[in-house]
Coordinates of C-alpha atoms in Angstrom, one line a residue:
X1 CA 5.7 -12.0 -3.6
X2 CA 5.0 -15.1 -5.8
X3 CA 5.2 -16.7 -1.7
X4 CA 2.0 -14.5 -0.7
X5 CA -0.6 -17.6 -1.2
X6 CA -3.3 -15.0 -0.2
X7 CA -1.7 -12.5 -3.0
X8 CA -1.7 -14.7 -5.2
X9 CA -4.4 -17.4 -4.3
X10 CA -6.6 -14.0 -4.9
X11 CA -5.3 -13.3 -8.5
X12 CA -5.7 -17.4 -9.5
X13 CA -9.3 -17.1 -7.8
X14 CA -10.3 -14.2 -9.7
X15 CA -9.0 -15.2 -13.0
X16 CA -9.9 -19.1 -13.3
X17 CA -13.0 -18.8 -11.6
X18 CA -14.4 -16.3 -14.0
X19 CA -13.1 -18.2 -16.8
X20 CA -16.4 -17.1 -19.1
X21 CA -14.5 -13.5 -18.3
X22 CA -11.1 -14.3 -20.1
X23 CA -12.5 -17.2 -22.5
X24 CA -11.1 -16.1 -26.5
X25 CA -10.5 -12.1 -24.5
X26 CA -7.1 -10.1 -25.3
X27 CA -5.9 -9.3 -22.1
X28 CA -3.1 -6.6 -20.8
X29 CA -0.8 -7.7 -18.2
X30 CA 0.5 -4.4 -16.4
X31 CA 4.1 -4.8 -14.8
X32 CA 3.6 -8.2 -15.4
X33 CA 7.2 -9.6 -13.6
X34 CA 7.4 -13.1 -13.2
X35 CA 4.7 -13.4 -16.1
X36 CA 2.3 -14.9 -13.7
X37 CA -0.9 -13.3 -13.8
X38 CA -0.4 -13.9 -17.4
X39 CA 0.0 -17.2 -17.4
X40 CA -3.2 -17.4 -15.4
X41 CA -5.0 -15.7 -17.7
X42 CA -3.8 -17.9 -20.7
X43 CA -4.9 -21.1 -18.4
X44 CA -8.4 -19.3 -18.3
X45 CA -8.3 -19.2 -21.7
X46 CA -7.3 -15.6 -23.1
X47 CA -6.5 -15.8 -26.8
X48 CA -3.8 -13.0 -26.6
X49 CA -2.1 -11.4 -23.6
X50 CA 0.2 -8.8 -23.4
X51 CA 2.8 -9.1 -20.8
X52 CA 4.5 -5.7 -20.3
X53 CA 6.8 -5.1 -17.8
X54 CA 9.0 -2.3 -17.9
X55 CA 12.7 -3.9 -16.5
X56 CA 15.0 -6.9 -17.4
X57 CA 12.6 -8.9 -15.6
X58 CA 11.1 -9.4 -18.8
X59 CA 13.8 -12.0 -20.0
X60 CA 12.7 -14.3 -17.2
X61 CA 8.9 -13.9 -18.1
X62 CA 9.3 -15.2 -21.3
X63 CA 11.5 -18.2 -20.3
X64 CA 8.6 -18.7 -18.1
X65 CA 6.1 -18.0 -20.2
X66 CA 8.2 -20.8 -23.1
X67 CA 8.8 -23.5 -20.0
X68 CA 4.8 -23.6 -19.8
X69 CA 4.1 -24.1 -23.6
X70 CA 2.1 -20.6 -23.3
X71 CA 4.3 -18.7 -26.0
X72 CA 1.9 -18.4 -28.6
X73 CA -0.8 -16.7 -26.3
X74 CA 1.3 -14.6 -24.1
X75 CA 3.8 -11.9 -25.9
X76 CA 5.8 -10.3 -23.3
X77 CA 6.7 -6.8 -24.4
X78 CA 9.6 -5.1 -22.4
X79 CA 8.6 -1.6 -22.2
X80 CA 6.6 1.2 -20.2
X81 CA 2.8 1.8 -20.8
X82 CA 3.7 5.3 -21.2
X83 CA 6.0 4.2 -24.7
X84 CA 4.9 1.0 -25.9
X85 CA 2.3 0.5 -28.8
X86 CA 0.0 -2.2 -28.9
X87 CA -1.6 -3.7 -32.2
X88 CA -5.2 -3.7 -30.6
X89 CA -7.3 -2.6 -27.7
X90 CA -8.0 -5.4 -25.1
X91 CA -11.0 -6.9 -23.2
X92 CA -9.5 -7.0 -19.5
X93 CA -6.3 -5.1 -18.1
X94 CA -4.7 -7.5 -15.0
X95 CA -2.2 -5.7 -12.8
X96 CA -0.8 -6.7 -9.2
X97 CA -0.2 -2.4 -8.2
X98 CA -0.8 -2.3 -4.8
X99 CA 1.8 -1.0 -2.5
X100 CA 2.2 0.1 1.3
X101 CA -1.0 1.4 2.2
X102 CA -2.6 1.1 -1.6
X103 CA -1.1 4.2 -3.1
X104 CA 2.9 3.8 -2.0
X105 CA 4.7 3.2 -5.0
X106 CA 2.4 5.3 -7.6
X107 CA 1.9 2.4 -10.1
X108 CA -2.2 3.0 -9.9
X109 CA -1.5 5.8 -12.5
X110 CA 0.5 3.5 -14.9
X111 CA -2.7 1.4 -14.6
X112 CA -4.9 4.5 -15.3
X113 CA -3.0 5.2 -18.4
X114 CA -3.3 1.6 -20.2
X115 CA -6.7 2.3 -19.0
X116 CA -7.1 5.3 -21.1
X117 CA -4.8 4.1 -23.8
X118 CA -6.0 0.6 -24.4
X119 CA -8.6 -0.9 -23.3
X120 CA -12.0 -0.9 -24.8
X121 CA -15.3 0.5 -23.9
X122 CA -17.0 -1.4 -21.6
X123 CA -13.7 -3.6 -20.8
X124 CA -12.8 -4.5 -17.9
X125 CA -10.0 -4.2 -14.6
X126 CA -9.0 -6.7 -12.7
X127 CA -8.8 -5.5 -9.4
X128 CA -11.8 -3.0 -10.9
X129 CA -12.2 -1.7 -7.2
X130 CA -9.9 -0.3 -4.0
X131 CA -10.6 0.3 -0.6
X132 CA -8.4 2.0 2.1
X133 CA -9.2 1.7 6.3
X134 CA -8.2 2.8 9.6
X135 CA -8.5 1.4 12.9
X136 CA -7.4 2.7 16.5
X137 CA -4.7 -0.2 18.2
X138 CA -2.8 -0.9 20.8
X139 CA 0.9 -1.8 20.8
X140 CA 4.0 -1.8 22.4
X141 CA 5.7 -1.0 19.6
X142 CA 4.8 2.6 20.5
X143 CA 7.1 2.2 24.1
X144 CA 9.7 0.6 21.6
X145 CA 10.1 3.4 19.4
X146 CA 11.0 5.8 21.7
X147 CA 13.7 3.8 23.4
X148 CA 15.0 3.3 20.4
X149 CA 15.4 6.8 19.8
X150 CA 16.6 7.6 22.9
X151 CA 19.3 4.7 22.3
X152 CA 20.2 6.2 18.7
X153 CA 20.7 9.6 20.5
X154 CA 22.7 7.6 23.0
X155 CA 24.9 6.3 20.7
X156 CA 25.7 9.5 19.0
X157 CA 26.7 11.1 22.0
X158 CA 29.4 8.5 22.5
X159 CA 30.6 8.5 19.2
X160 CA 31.1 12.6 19.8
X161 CA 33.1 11.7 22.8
X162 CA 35.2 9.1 21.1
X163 CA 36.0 10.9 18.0
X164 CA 36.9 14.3 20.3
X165 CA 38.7 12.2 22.3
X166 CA 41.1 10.2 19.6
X167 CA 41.6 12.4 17.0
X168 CA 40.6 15.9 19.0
X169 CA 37.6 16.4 16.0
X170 CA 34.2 17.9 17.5
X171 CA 31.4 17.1 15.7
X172 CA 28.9 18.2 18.1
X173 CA 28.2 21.4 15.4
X174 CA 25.8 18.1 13.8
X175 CA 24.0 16.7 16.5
X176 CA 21.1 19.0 15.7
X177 CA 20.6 17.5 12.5
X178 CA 21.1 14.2 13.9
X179 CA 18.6 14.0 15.9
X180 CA 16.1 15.5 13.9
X181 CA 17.0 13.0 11.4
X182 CA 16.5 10.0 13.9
X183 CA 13.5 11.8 15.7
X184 CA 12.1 11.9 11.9
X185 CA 12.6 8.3 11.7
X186 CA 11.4 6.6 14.7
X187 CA 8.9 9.2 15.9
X188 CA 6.8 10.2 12.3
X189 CA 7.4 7.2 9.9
X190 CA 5.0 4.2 9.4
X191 CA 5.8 0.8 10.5
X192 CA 4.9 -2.3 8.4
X193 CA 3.1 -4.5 10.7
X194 CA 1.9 -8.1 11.8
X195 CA -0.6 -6.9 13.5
X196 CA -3.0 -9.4 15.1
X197 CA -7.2 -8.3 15.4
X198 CA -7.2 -8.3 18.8
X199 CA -4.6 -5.5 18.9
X200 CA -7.7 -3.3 17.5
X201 CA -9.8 -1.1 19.5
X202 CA -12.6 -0.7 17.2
X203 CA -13.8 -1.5 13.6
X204 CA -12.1 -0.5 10.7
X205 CA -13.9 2.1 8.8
X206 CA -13.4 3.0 5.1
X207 CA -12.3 6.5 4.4
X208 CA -11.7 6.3 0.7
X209 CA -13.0 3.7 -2.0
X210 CA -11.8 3.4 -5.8
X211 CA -13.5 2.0 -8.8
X212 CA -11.0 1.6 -11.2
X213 CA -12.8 2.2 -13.9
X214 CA -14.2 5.9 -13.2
X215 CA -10.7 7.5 -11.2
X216 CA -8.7 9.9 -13.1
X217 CA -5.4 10.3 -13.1
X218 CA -5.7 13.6 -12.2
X219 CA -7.9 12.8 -9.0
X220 CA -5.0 10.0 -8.2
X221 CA -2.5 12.8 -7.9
X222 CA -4.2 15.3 -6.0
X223 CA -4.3 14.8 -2.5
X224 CA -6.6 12.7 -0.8
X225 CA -9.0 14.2 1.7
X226 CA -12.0 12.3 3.7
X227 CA -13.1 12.4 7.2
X228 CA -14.1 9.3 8.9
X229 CA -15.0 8.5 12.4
X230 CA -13.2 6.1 14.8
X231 CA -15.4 4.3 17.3
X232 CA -13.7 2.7 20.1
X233 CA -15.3 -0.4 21.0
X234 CA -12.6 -1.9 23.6
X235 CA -10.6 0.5 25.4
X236 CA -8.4 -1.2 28.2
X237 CA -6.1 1.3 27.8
X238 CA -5.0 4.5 25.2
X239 CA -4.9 4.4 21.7
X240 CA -1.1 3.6 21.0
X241 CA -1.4 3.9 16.6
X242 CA -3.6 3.9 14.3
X243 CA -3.9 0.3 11.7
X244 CA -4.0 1.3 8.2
X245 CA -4.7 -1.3 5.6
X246 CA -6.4 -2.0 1.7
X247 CA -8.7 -4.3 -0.1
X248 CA -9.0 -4.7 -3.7
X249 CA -12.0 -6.3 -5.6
X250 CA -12.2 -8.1 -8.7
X251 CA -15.9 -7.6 -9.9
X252 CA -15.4 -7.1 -13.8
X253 CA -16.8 -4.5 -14.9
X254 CA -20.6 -3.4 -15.7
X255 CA -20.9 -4.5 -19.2
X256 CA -19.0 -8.0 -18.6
X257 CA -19.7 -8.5 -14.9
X258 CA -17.7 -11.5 -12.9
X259 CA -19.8 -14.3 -12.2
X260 CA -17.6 -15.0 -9.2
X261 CA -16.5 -11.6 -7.5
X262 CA -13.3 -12.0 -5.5
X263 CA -11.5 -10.0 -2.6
X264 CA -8.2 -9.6 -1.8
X265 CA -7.6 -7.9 2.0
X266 CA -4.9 -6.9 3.6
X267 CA -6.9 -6.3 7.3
X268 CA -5.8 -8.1 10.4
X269 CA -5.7 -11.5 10.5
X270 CA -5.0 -14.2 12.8
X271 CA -3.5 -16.3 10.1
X272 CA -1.0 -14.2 9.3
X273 CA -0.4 -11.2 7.0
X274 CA 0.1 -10.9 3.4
X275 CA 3.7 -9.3 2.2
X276 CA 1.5 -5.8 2.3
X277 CA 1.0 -6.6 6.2
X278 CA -0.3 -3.4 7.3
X279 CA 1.2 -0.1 8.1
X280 CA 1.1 1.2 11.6
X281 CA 1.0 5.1 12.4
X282 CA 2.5 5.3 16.4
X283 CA 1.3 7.9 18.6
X284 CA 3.8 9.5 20.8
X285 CA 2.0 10.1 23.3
X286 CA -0.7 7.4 23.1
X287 CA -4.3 9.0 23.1
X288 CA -6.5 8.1 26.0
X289 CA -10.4 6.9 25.8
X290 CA -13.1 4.9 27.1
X291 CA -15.2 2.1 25.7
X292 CA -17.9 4.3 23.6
X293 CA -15.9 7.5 22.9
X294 CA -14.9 8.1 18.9
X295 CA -12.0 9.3 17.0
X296 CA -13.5 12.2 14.8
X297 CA -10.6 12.4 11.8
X298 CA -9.5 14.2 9.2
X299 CA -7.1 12.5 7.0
X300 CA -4.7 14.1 4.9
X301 CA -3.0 11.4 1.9
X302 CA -0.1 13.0 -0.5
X303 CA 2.6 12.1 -2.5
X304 CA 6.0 13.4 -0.8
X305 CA 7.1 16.2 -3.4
X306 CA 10.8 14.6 -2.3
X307 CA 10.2 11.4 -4.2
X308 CA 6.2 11.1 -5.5
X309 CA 6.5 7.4 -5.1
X310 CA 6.3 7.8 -1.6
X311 CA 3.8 9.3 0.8
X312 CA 2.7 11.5 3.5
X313 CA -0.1 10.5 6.0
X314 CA -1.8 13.6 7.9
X315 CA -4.5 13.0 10.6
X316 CA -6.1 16.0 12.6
X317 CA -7.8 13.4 15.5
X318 CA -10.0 14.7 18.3
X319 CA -11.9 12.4 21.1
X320 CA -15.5 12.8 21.0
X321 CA -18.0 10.8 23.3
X322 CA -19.4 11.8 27.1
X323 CA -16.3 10.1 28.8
X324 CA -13.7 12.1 30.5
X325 CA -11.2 12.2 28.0
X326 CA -13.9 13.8 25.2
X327 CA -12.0 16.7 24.3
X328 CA -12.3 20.0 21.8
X329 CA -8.6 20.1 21.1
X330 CA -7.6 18.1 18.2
X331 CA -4.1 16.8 17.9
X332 CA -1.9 17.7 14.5
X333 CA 0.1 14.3 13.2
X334 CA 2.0 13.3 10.4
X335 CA 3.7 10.4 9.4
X336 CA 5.8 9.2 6.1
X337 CA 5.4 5.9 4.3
X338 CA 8.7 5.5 3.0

């Protein structure tokens, strides 16, 4: 991740360009890995930071931290937020938590809770806000997905005819599983994706915003409901997935505001992606419109209840407009972010 210059051009930006921010503050590093955004926040001139990270990583931080004469600002502390102690509350909390799609991974509510346990009133987050977006697209991808599928299912039924045929074993009792299994995989689970701006149909719109320092952990956890509408905006052809991507902000917060307010995005861009890329939701089958129609939405977020780290994407998607394919019936989906 250190390689993501717009990952971590964004965190450098953010930190030394509000150096009035961190100048003589005690700042909380959380998950700090490398030591990094630590290290920046010495360079802006922190007078203490706190560098926890929770695995073995933490050796290499503090060699880091030692090679670049910053040891007697930055104390790494190997630990989780939910066990550690702290001598004092800080100014600023600095954590790189994003995952697929914003939420994936669940490390917003580790954040949330050195929120509640450490920082001091009127202190600040750094991102302090979070933004999540869809977009209609067009892909190939889509096509793709079902050959490959149809090859998996291929494959299988050649492997039943070997094994039946060399050591007389039918395994054909499993094939149901199998394919639900594969079906599962290539049909209703995300794809992380390069995806370029022209691939999108319409604008992305914002169907769920964050400030940092308001959310509850409690809020986090539940699931996430919104409604949003999709416009379409160039339809030469159907709607083959949906683009789902994040920004963060780094604005301070309302009693020491940035002077410099940065953002970090993970949209489409022609420059390339960031190691977030975006996630891609395929349609099978693709959803036909016309230039003008909309893609009324409800959007379902949760944590699988199989592993909470991961998620669940539910969309209920119907298309509204006065072209021919403006329909009543919505159409049920679901996808995993694995």
């Amino acid at each position: 991740m250190l390689e993501d210059h717009k990952r971590t051009g964004a965190y450098y930006n953010a930190v030394i360009q509000n150096r009035r921010q961190f100048k003589d503050k005690v700042v909380l590093d959380v998950g700090t890995g490398s030591g990094i955004l630590a290290i920046f926040s010495a360079m802006a001139g922190a007078k203490k930071v706190y560098a926890v990270e929770a695995t073995d990583m933490a050796k290499h931080a503090r060699t880091l931290v030692a090679h670049n004469k910053f040891d007697g600002v930055i104390e790494v502390v190997q630990g989780t937020i939910e066990t550690i102690e702290l001598p004092e509350k800080v100014d600023i909390i600095i954590s790189e938590w994003m995952g697929y799609f914003l939420l994936r991974e669940s490390m917003l509510d580790s954040v949330l809770l050195a929120r509640n346990r450490f920082l001091k009133p009127g202190g600040a987050l750094y991102p302090s806000h979070a933004r999540m977006y869809l977009a209609p697209m067009r892909t190939n991808a889509s096509a793709g997905r079902i050959n490959d599928f149809q090859n998996s299912m291929y494959g299988w039924s050649e492997f039943l005819k070997e094994m039946k045929g060399f050591y007389q074993v039918d395994l054909d009792c499993l094939s149901e599983a199998y394919r639900s299994e594969q079906k599962e995989y290539y049909m209703s689970t995300s794809a992380w994706g390069n995806v370029h701006p022209s691939q999108l149909m319409g604008p992305g719109a914002c169907f769920k915003k964050y400030d940092l320092h308001s959310v509850t952990i409690d809020e986090l956890k539940a699931d996430l409901l919104a409604e949003v509408s999709l416009p379409i905006v160039d339809a030469c052809g159907p709607v083959d997935a949906f683009c789902g991507w994040f920004d963060v902000e780094f604005k301070g917060s309302g009693q020491n505001p940035a002077d410099d307010p940065m953002k970090l995005s993970t949209a489409p861009d022609a420059t390339g992606p960031t190691h977030w890329g975006q996630q891609v939701f395929m349609l099978h089958p693709s959803i036909d419109v016309a230039s003008g129609d909309s893609l009324t939405t409800k959007v379902k977020v949760a944590r699988q209840k199989v592993n909470h780290r991961l998620l669940e994407l539910d969309i209920e998607v119907k298309v509204t407009g006065n072209s021919i394919h403006a329909t009543g019936e919505p159409r049920q989906l679901n996808w995993h972010i694995d």
